[in-house]
Amino acid sequence: MEGSRRLPDRNGLPAVENVSVVLVEPRNPLNIGAAGRAMANFGFLDMRLVDAYRVAADEARSGPHAEEVLKRSRDFATLSEAIADATLVVGTTSASKRDVHISIQRLEEAAQMIQQHNGRVAILFGSEKFGLSNEHMGYCHSLVRIPTVEDATSMNLGQAVSVTLYELIRRSPQTDLAPAGMLDEFVARLYEALQLAGYVHHDNVIEKLRRLTRRMNLREHDAVMWLGMVRQLLWKLKSEN
Amino acid sequence: MEGSRRLPDRNGLPAVENVSVVLVEPRNPLNIGAAGRAMANFGFLDMRLVDAYRVAADEARSGPHAEEVLKRSRDFATLSEAIADATLVVGTTSASKRDVHISIQRLEEAAQMIQQHNGRVAILFGSEKFGLSNEHMGYCHSLVRIPTVEDATSMNLGQAVSVTLYELIRRSPQTDLAPAGMLDEFVARLYEALQLAGYVHHDNVIEKLRRLTRRMNLREHDAVMWLGMVRQLLWKLKSEN
C-alpha cells in the first residue's frame, strides 16, 4: 500500500499487487510465519490478520527470520474491516460439501478469475482448526477448493496458502492469451471453410467449434498462425467453387 | 508397496502410486511431518528418508497426528539405495543458476513428464538448509524449479513438497490426452491440405505445425474432431485439383 514499499524482483512472474492474503483468526505463530514465507516466495506483499491471537501475531512478526511481508502485515478486529476495499472476495475451503449457497470452484478456475480481476482481491484462509465459518463465507463472492483426497482434506495453513498462491503465479499473465475477437474470427472462417467442404450437418457445429477453440487455450502468437492457415484454406476453397 | 496397504479414496485425482517422495538429509521433525501431511492430502503413499537425523524421523513417525504415510516411511543410509528401483529421478531446486550440467525444467513441464512415466519416479527434496548437493544432483535425470521471485527463492520444505505434489495431481491423468500417433496424423493431413491451398513456402512448416499442435494439449476426444475436420477439408481440396 505504502509508496515506499520496495517491490520484489518478480523473476518473470505475473504481477499480484492487487491480491491480499487474509488470515482469519489464526492461532499459531508458526503458521502465520509459514504463510508469510509462502507469500514472499511468490511475490505477494499484502497480509491482513483478522482477530489474530495477539501473541502469535507479534511473535511471527518479530521472529529473527520474519519476512518483510510479516513485518508489514496489518491487524483488523473484524473480517468486514479487513476486506472493506476489496471488490472480489474469495474464500478457501477444504470441505467439498459445505452447507452454503455459494458455488465452490476448483482452484484452477478461481485462479483465472482472480487474475482477470481489476480491483483488489482478498483471499481468505480460515483458522487452523475450524477453517472459515459460515458467517465468514457469507462475505465471499466465491469459494475455492484445493483438490485433495477424500480422507485427508484438511491442509496445513502454510501449505494451503503456498499452493493457492502458486496457482496464481504459475501461468503467464493472461495478456499472453489471444483476445476473444481473434478466436471468434478463427471460428467463423473455419466454419465457412467446413461448410464449403461439406462437413457441416448439424445445427450446433459453430458452438462446438467455439468450445473446441476455447479449449486450445491459444496464445496470441499461435492464434495468428492458425487464423492465417484457415484463411488460406478458405481462399482456396472459395476460388474453386 | 505392501499388498495390505489401504489405498486412499482418490476423489477423482490421478493415480500416483508409482511416485516416491525422497527427503534427503532432513533435520527437522516438523518438516518431515509437514511433508507427510502434504503427501496424505494429495494421496501419495511412499516416503523415503535418506540419512535423516534419527531423532527427527522417529519423532515425526510417532507423533500423535502422524499420517499413515509417515508411519510407513522407510529409512535409507544413502541416496543410491533409496532410489535403486526408480527409473526416473527428479531433483527439486530453488536456485536458478546452479553449476550443474543438467537442464532445469519448470515444475509444470516436469509434472507432465512424471505423469507420463511408466516406472517408479523418485522426486528428491534436499535438506532444509542446503538443498540438494551437486553430488545428489548427479543422480537426477532432470531438475525442476518451482517458480519463485528472485530475492526469496528458498522455500519451506513442507511447502515445496506440497506445491510439487499439487502440480502432479491438479490436471487430469494423461490417459485423457491424444496419443502422439493421432497428432502426427493430424499434422500430416493439415500439411497436405495447406500445400494444396498454396500456403506452404518454407522448409520448416511441418515442424512449426508439429509445435503448434503440441501446444494445443489436445485431449483424445478433441483430437478426433480436429482430425475429422482436416480430413474433410483435404478431401474437398483433392477432389477439386
PDB file of N, CA, C and O in Angstrom, chain A residues 31-79:
ATOM      1  N   ASN A  31       2.353 -20.951  11.895  1.00  0.00           N
ATOM      2  CA  ASN A  31       1.528 -20.942  10.687  1.00  0.00           C
ATOM      3  C   ASN A  31       1.479 -19.570  10.041  1.00  0.00           C
ATOM      4  O   ASN A  31       1.499 -19.441   8.815  1.00  0.00           O
ATOM      5  N   ILE A  32       1.416 -18.536  10.876  1.00  0.00           N
ATOM      6  CA  ILE A  32       1.431 -17.180  10.327  1.00  0.00           C
ATOM      7  C   ILE A  32       2.765 -16.941   9.623  1.00  0.00           C
ATOM      8  O   ILE A  32       2.824 -16.405   8.514  1.00  0.00           O
ATOM      9  N   GLY A  33       3.833 -17.401  10.273  1.00  0.00           N
ATOM     10  CA  GLY A  33       5.156 -17.259   9.667  1.00  0.00           C
ATOM     11  C   GLY A  33       5.273 -18.029   8.360  1.00  0.00           C
ATOM     12  O   GLY A  33       5.822 -17.531   7.371  1.00  0.00           O
ATOM     13  N   ALA A  34       4.718 -19.244   8.331  1.00  0.00           N
ATOM     14  CA  ALA A  34       4.791 -20.075   7.123  1.00  0.00           C
ATOM     15  C   ALA A  34       4.004 -19.431   5.982  1.00  0.00           C
ATOM     16  O   ALA A  34       4.433 -19.444   4.825  1.00  0.00           O
ATOM     17  N   ALA A  35       2.862 -18.849   6.322  1.00  0.00           N
ATOM     18  CA  ALA A  35       2.058 -18.164   5.296  1.00  0.00           C
ATOM     19  C   ALA A  35       2.842 -16.972   4.744  1.00  0.00           C
ATOM     20  O   ALA A  35       2.845 -16.723   3.537  1.00  0.00           O
ATOM     21  N   GLY A  36       3.511 -16.230   5.635  1.00  0.00           N
ATOM     22  CA  GLY A  36       4.305 -15.081   5.206  1.00  0.00           C
ATOM     23  C   GLY A  36       5.450 -15.496   4.294  1.00  0.00           C
ATOM     24  O   GLY A  36       5.756 -14.812   3.306  1.00  0.00           O
ATOM     25  N   ARG A  37       6.067 -16.631   4.610  1.00  0.00           N
ATOM     26  CA  ARG A  37       7.167 -17.104   3.776  1.00  0.00           C
ATOM     27  C   ARG A  37       6.674 -17.503   2.381  1.00  0.00           C
ATOM     28  O   ARG A  37       7.313 -17.193   1.372  1.00  0.00           O
ATOM     29  N   ALA A  38       5.525 -18.166   2.338  1.00  0.00           N
ATOM     30  CA  ALA A  38       4.944 -18.537   1.044  1.00  0.00           C
ATOM     31  C   ALA A  38       4.650 -17.288   0.216  1.00  0.00           C
ATOM     32  O   ALA A  38       4.903 -17.230  -0.988  1.00  0.00           O
ATOM     33  N   MET A  39       4.131 -16.262   0.900  1.00  0.00           N
ATOM     34  CA  MET A  39       3.836 -15.009   0.188  1.00  0.00           C
ATOM     35  C   MET A  39       5.113 -14.403  -0.375  1.00  0.00           C
ATOM     36  O   MET A  39       5.156 -13.945  -1.525  1.00  0.00           O
ATOM     37  N   ALA A  40       6.168 -14.406   0.432  1.00  0.00           N
ATOM     38  CA  ALA A  40       7.456 -13.851  -0.023  1.00  0.00           C
ATOM     39  C   ALA A  40       7.990 -14.639  -1.216  1.00  0.00           C
ATOM     40  O   ALA A  40       8.462 -14.062  -2.196  1.00  0.00           O
ATOM     41  N   ASN A  41       7.896 -15.968  -1.162  1.00  0.00           N
ATOM     42  CA  ASN A  41       8.384 -16.807  -2.258  1.00  0.00           C
ATOM     43  C   ASN A  41       7.734 -16.438  -3.592  1.00  0.00           C
ATOM     44  O   ASN A  41       8.393 -16.403  -4.631  1.00  0.00           O
ATOM     45  N   PHE A  42       6.430 -16.181  -3.545  1.00  0.00           N
ATOM     46  CA  PHE A  42       5.708 -15.962  -4.796  1.00  0.00           C
ATOM     47  C   PHE A  42       5.433 -14.482  -5.069  1.00  0.00           C
ATOM     48  O   PHE A  42       4.718 -14.138  -6.010  1.00  0.00           O
ATOM     49  N   GLY A  43       5.999 -13.598  -4.217  1.00  0.00           N
ATOM     50  CA  GLY A  43       5.950 -12.169  -4.502  1.00  0.00           C
ATOM     51  C   GLY A  43       4.661 -11.460  -4.105  1.00  0.00           C
ATOM     52  O   GLY A  43       4.332 -10.425  -4.684  1.00  0.00           O
ATOM     53  N   PHE A  44       3.951 -11.995  -3.121  1.00  0.00           N
ATOM     54  CA  PHE A  44       2.748 -11.321  -2.625  1.00  0.00           C
ATOM     55  C   PHE A  44       3.144 -10.431  -1.450  1.00  0.00           C
ATOM     56  O   PHE A  44       3.990 -10.809  -0.644  1.00  0.00           O
ATOM     57  N   LEU A  45       2.528  -9.248  -1.359  1.00  0.00           N
ATOM     58  CA  LEU A  45       3.005  -8.245  -0.410  1.00  0.00           C
ATOM     59  C   LEU A  45       2.070  -7.989   0.760  1.00  0.00           C
ATOM     60  O   LEU A  45       2.508  -7.595   1.828  1.00  0.00           O
ATOM     61  N   ASP A  46       0.771  -8.164   0.547  1.00  0.00           N
ATOM     62  CA  ASP A  46      -0.200  -7.623   1.495  1.00  0.00           C
ATOM     63  C   ASP A  46      -0.874  -8.703   2.338  1.00  0.00           C
ATOM     64  O   ASP A  46      -1.805  -9.371   1.886  1.00  0.00           O
ATOM     65  N   MET A  47      -0.410  -8.864   3.583  1.00  0.00           N
ATOM     66  CA  MET A  47      -1.025  -9.820   4.510  1.00  0.00           C
ATOM     67  C   MET A  47      -1.895  -9.072   5.514  1.00  0.00           C
ATOM     68  O   MET A  47      -1.495  -8.053   6.062  1.00  0.00           O
ATOM     69  N   ARG A  48      -3.091  -9.589   5.737  1.00  0.00           N
ATOM     70  CA  ARG A  48      -4.000  -8.987   6.713  1.00  0.00           C
ATOM     71  C   ARG A  48      -4.439 -10.058   7.706  1.00  0.00           C
ATOM     72  O   ARG A  48      -4.796 -11.157   7.305  1.00  0.00           O
ATOM     73  N   LEU A  49      -4.396  -9.708   8.993  1.00  0.00           N
ATOM     74  CA  LEU A  49      -4.760 -10.658  10.038  1.00  0.00           C
ATOM     75  C   LEU A  49      -6.058 -10.197  10.695  1.00  0.00           C
ATOM     76  O   LEU A  49      -6.172  -9.056  11.112  1.00  0.00           O
ATOM     77  N   VAL A  50      -7.022 -11.108  10.754  1.00  0.00           N
ATOM     78  CA  VAL A  50      -8.314 -10.773  11.358  1.00  0.00           C
ATOM     79  C   VAL A  50      -8.434 -11.461  12.706  1.00  0.00           C
ATOM     80  O   VAL A  50      -8.363 -12.694  12.786  1.00  0.00           O
ATOM     81  N   ASP A  51      -8.599 -10.678  13.775  1.00  0.00           N
ATOM     82  CA  ASP A  51      -8.798 -11.226  15.111  1.00  0.00           C
ATOM     83  C   ASP A  51      -7.757 -12.298  15.415  1.00  0.00           C
ATOM     84  O   ASP A  51      -8.083 -13.385  15.911  1.00  0.00           O
ATOM     85  N   ALA A  52      -6.504 -12.007  15.085  1.00  0.00           N
ATOM     86  CA  ALA A  52      -5.440 -12.979  15.330  1.00  0.00           C
ATOM     87  C   ALA A  52      -5.122 -13.032  16.815  1.00  0.00           C
ATOM     88  O   ALA A  52      -5.273 -12.038  17.526  1.00  0.00           O
ATOM     89  N   TYR A  53      -4.701 -14.173  17.273  1.00  0.00           N
ATOM     90  CA  TYR A  53      -4.219 -14.295  18.637  1.00  0.00           C
ATOM     91  C   TYR A  53      -2.988 -13.400  18.746  1.00  0.00           C
ATOM     92  O   TYR A  53      -1.974 -13.630  18.093  1.00  0.00           O
ATOM     93  N   ARG A  54      -3.117 -12.327  19.550  1.00  0.00           N
ATOM     94  CA  ARG A  54      -2.133 -11.234  19.563  1.00  0.00           C
ATOM     95  C   ARG A  54      -0.694 -11.738  19.738  1.00  0.00           C
ATOM     96  O   ARG A  54       0.219 -11.334  19.031  1.00  0.00           O
ATOM     97  N   VAL A  55      -0.493 -12.630  20.705  1.00  0.00           N
ATOM     98  CA  VAL A  55       0.854 -13.132  20.978  1.00  0.00           C
ATOM     99  C   VAL A  55       1.440 -13.814  19.741  1.00  0.00           C
ATOM    100  O   VAL A  55       2.601 -13.622  19.385  1.00  0.00           O
ATOM    101  N   ALA A  56       0.589 -14.578  19.070  1.00  0.00           N
ATOM    102  CA  ALA A  56       1.047 -15.302  17.883  1.00  0.00           C
ATOM    103  C   ALA A  56       1.458 -14.326  16.779  1.00  0.00           C
ATOM    104  O   ALA A  56       2.504 -14.477  16.145  1.00  0.00           O
ATOM    105  N   ALA A  57       0.643 -13.310  16.584  1.00  0.00           N
ATOM    106  CA  ALA A  57       0.927 -12.338  15.530  1.00  0.00           C
ATOM    107  C   ALA A  57       2.230 -11.605  15.825  1.00  0.00           C
ATOM    108  O   ALA A  57       3.093 -11.455  14.955  1.00  0.00           O
ATOM    109  N   ASP A  58       2.391 -11.167  17.067  1.00  0.00           N
ATOM    110  CA  ASP A  58       3.609 -10.441  17.436  1.00  0.00           C
ATOM    111  C   ASP A  58       4.839 -11.320  17.298  1.00  0.00           C
ATOM    112  O   ASP A  58       5.888 -10.886  16.827  1.00  0.00           O
ATOM    113  N   GLU A  59       4.697 -12.571  17.706  1.00  0.00           N
ATOM    114  CA  GLU A  59       5.824 -13.495  17.637  1.00  0.00           C
ATOM    115  C   GLU A  59       6.246 -13.722  16.186  1.00  0.00           C
ATOM    116  O   GLU A  59       7.429 -13.717  15.852  1.00  0.00           O
ATOM    117  N   ALA A  60       5.249 -13.913  15.308  1.00  0.00           N
ATOM    118  CA  ALA A  60       5.547 -14.148  13.888  1.00  0.00           C
ATOM    119  C   ALA A  60       6.223 -12.926  13.279  1.00  0.00           C
ATOM    120  O   ALA A  60       7.179 -13.044  12.503  1.00  0.00           O
ATOM    121  N   ARG A  61       5.755 -11.748  13.678  1.00  0.00           N
ATOM    122  CA  ARG A  61       6.265 -10.512  13.085  1.00  0.00           C
ATOM    123  C   ARG A  61       7.683 -10.178  13.520  1.00  0.00           C
ATOM    124  O   ARG A  61       8.454  -9.585  12.773  1.00  0.00           O
ATOM    125  N   SER A  62       8.010 -10.541  14.774  1.00  0.00           N
ATOM    126  CA  SER A  62       9.296 -10.117  15.315  1.00  0.00           C
ATOM    127  C   SER A  62      10.341 -11.225  15.279  1.00  0.00           C
ATOM    128  O   SER A  62      11.463 -11.050  15.723  1.00  0.00           O
ATOM    129  N   GLY A  63       9.985 -12.384  14.755  1.00  0.00           N
ATOM    130  CA  GLY A  63      10.924 -13.501  14.707  1.00  0.00           C
ATOM    131  C   GLY A  63      12.167 -13.134  13.899  1.00  0.00           C
ATOM    132  O   GLY A  63      12.120 -12.234  13.063  1.00  0.00           O
ATOM    133  N   PRO A  64      13.285 -13.831  14.172  1.00  0.00           N
ATOM    134  CA  PRO A  64      14.552 -13.486  13.517  1.00  0.00           C
ATOM    135  C   PRO A  64      14.503 -13.656  11.997  1.00  0.00           C
ATOM    136  O   PRO A  64      15.229 -13.006  11.266  1.00  0.00           O
ATOM    137  N   HIS A  65      13.641 -14.551  11.521  1.00  0.00           N
ATOM    138  CA  HIS A  65      13.587 -14.786  10.082  1.00  0.00           C
ATOM    139  C   HIS A  65      12.318 -14.214   9.453  1.00  0.00           C
ATOM    140  O   HIS A  65      11.918 -14.623   8.365  1.00  0.00           O
ATOM    141  N   ALA A  66      11.678 -13.290  10.185  1.00  0.00           N
ATOM    142  CA  ALA A  66      10.404 -12.769   9.688  1.00  0.00           C
ATOM    143  C   ALA A  66      10.601 -12.088   8.341  1.00  0.00           C
ATOM    144  O   ALA A  66      11.503 -11.277   8.155  1.00  0.00           O
ATOM    145  N   GLU A  67       9.766 -12.441   7.420  1.00  0.00           N
ATOM    146  CA  GLU A  67       9.820 -11.840   6.091  1.00  0.00           C
ATOM    147  C   GLU A  67       9.278 -10.414   6.172  1.00  0.00           C
ATOM    148  O   GLU A  67       8.475 -10.082   7.033  1.00  0.00           O
ATOM    149  N   GLU A  68       9.711  -9.627   5.208  1.00  0.00           N
ATOM    150  CA  GLU A  68       9.193  -8.266   5.060  1.00  0.00           C
ATOM    151  C   GLU A  68       7.663  -8.240   5.136  1.00  0.00           C
ATOM    152  O   GLU A  68       7.066  -7.387   5.778  1.00  0.00           O
ATOM    153  N   VAL A  69       7.064  -9.220   4.484  1.00  0.00           N
ATOM    154  CA  VAL A  69       5.618  -9.251   4.396  1.00  0.00           C
ATOM    155  C   VAL A  69       4.973  -9.422   5.780  1.00  0.00           C
ATOM    156  O   VAL A  69       3.905  -8.886   6.055  1.00  0.00           O
ATOM    157  N   LEU A  70       5.649 -10.138   6.673  1.00  0.00           N
ATOM    158  CA  LEU A  70       5.127 -10.316   8.030  1.00  0.00           C
ATOM    159  C   LEU A  70       5.230  -9.025   8.819  1.00  0.00           C
ATOM    160  O   LEU A  70       4.323  -8.633   9.549  1.00  0.00           O
ATOM    161  N   LYS A  71       6.390  -8.379   8.688  1.00  0.00           N
ATOM    162  CA  LYS A  71       6.597  -7.143   9.441  1.00  0.00           C
ATOM    163  C   LYS A  71       5.567  -6.091   9.059  1.00  0.00           C
ATOM    164  O   LYS A  71       5.170  -5.273   9.864  1.00  0.00           O
ATOM    165  N   ARG A  72       5.179  -6.109   7.801  1.00  0.00           N
ATOM    166  CA  ARG A  72       4.242  -5.094   7.316  1.00  0.00           C
ATOM    167  C   ARG A  72       2.785  -5.544   7.403  1.00  0.00           C
ATOM    168  O   ARG A  72       1.896  -4.828   6.948  1.00  0.00           O
ATOM    169  N   SER A  73       2.539  -6.748   7.905  1.00  0.00           N
ATOM    170  CA  SER A  73       1.159  -7.242   7.978  1.00  0.00           C
ATOM    171  C   SER A  73       0.343  -6.368   8.923  1.00  0.00           C
ATOM    172  O   SER A  73       0.870  -5.755   9.838  1.00  0.00           O
ATOM    173  N   ARG A  74      -0.950  -6.293   8.659  1.00  0.00           N
ATOM    174  CA  ARG A  74      -1.803  -5.402   9.460  1.00  0.00           C
ATOM    175  C   ARG A  74      -2.910  -6.168  10.171  1.00  0.00           C
ATOM    176  O   ARG A  74      -3.424  -7.157   9.646  1.00  0.00           O
ATOM    177  N   ASP A  75      -3.266  -5.682  11.357  1.00  0.00           N
ATOM    178  CA  ASP A  75      -4.310  -6.318  12.165  1.00  0.00           C
ATOM    179  C   ASP A  75      -5.663  -5.649  11.971  1.00  0.00           C
ATOM    180  O   ASP A  75      -5.742  -4.424  11.885  1.00  0.00           O
ATOM    181  N   PHE A  76      -6.689  -6.457  11.904  1.00  0.00           N
ATOM    182  CA  PHE A  76      -8.055  -5.947  11.835  1.00  0.00           C
ATOM    183  C   PHE A  76      -8.896  -6.677  12.875  1.00  0.00           C
ATOM    184  O   PHE A  76      -8.676  -7.860  13.120  1.00  0.00           O
ATOM    185  N   ALA A  77      -9.832  -5.957  13.467  1.00  0.00           N
ATOM    186  CA  ALA A  77     -10.664  -6.583  14.503  1.00  0.00           C
ATOM    187  C   ALA A  77     -11.710  -7.492  13.880  1.00  0.00           C
ATOM    188  O   ALA A  77     -12.047  -8.548  14.419  1.00  0.00           O
ATOM    189  N   THR A  78     -12.213  -7.092  12.704  1.00  0.00           N
ATOM    190  CA  THR A  78     -13.271  -7.888  12.075  1.00  0.00           C
ATOM    191  C   THR A  78     -12.947  -8.142  10.602  1.00  0.00           C
ATOM    192  O   THR A  78     -12.200  -7.394   9.975  1.00  0.00           O
ATOM    193  N   LEU A  79     -13.543  -9.207  10.080  1.00  0.00           N
ATOM    194  CA  LEU A  79     -13.361  -9.532   8.671  1.00  0.00           C
ATOM    195  C   LEU A  79     -13.886  -8.403   7.797  1.00  0.00           C
ATOM    196  O   LEU A  79     -13.261  -8.022   6.796  1.00  0.00           O
TER     197      LEU A  79
END
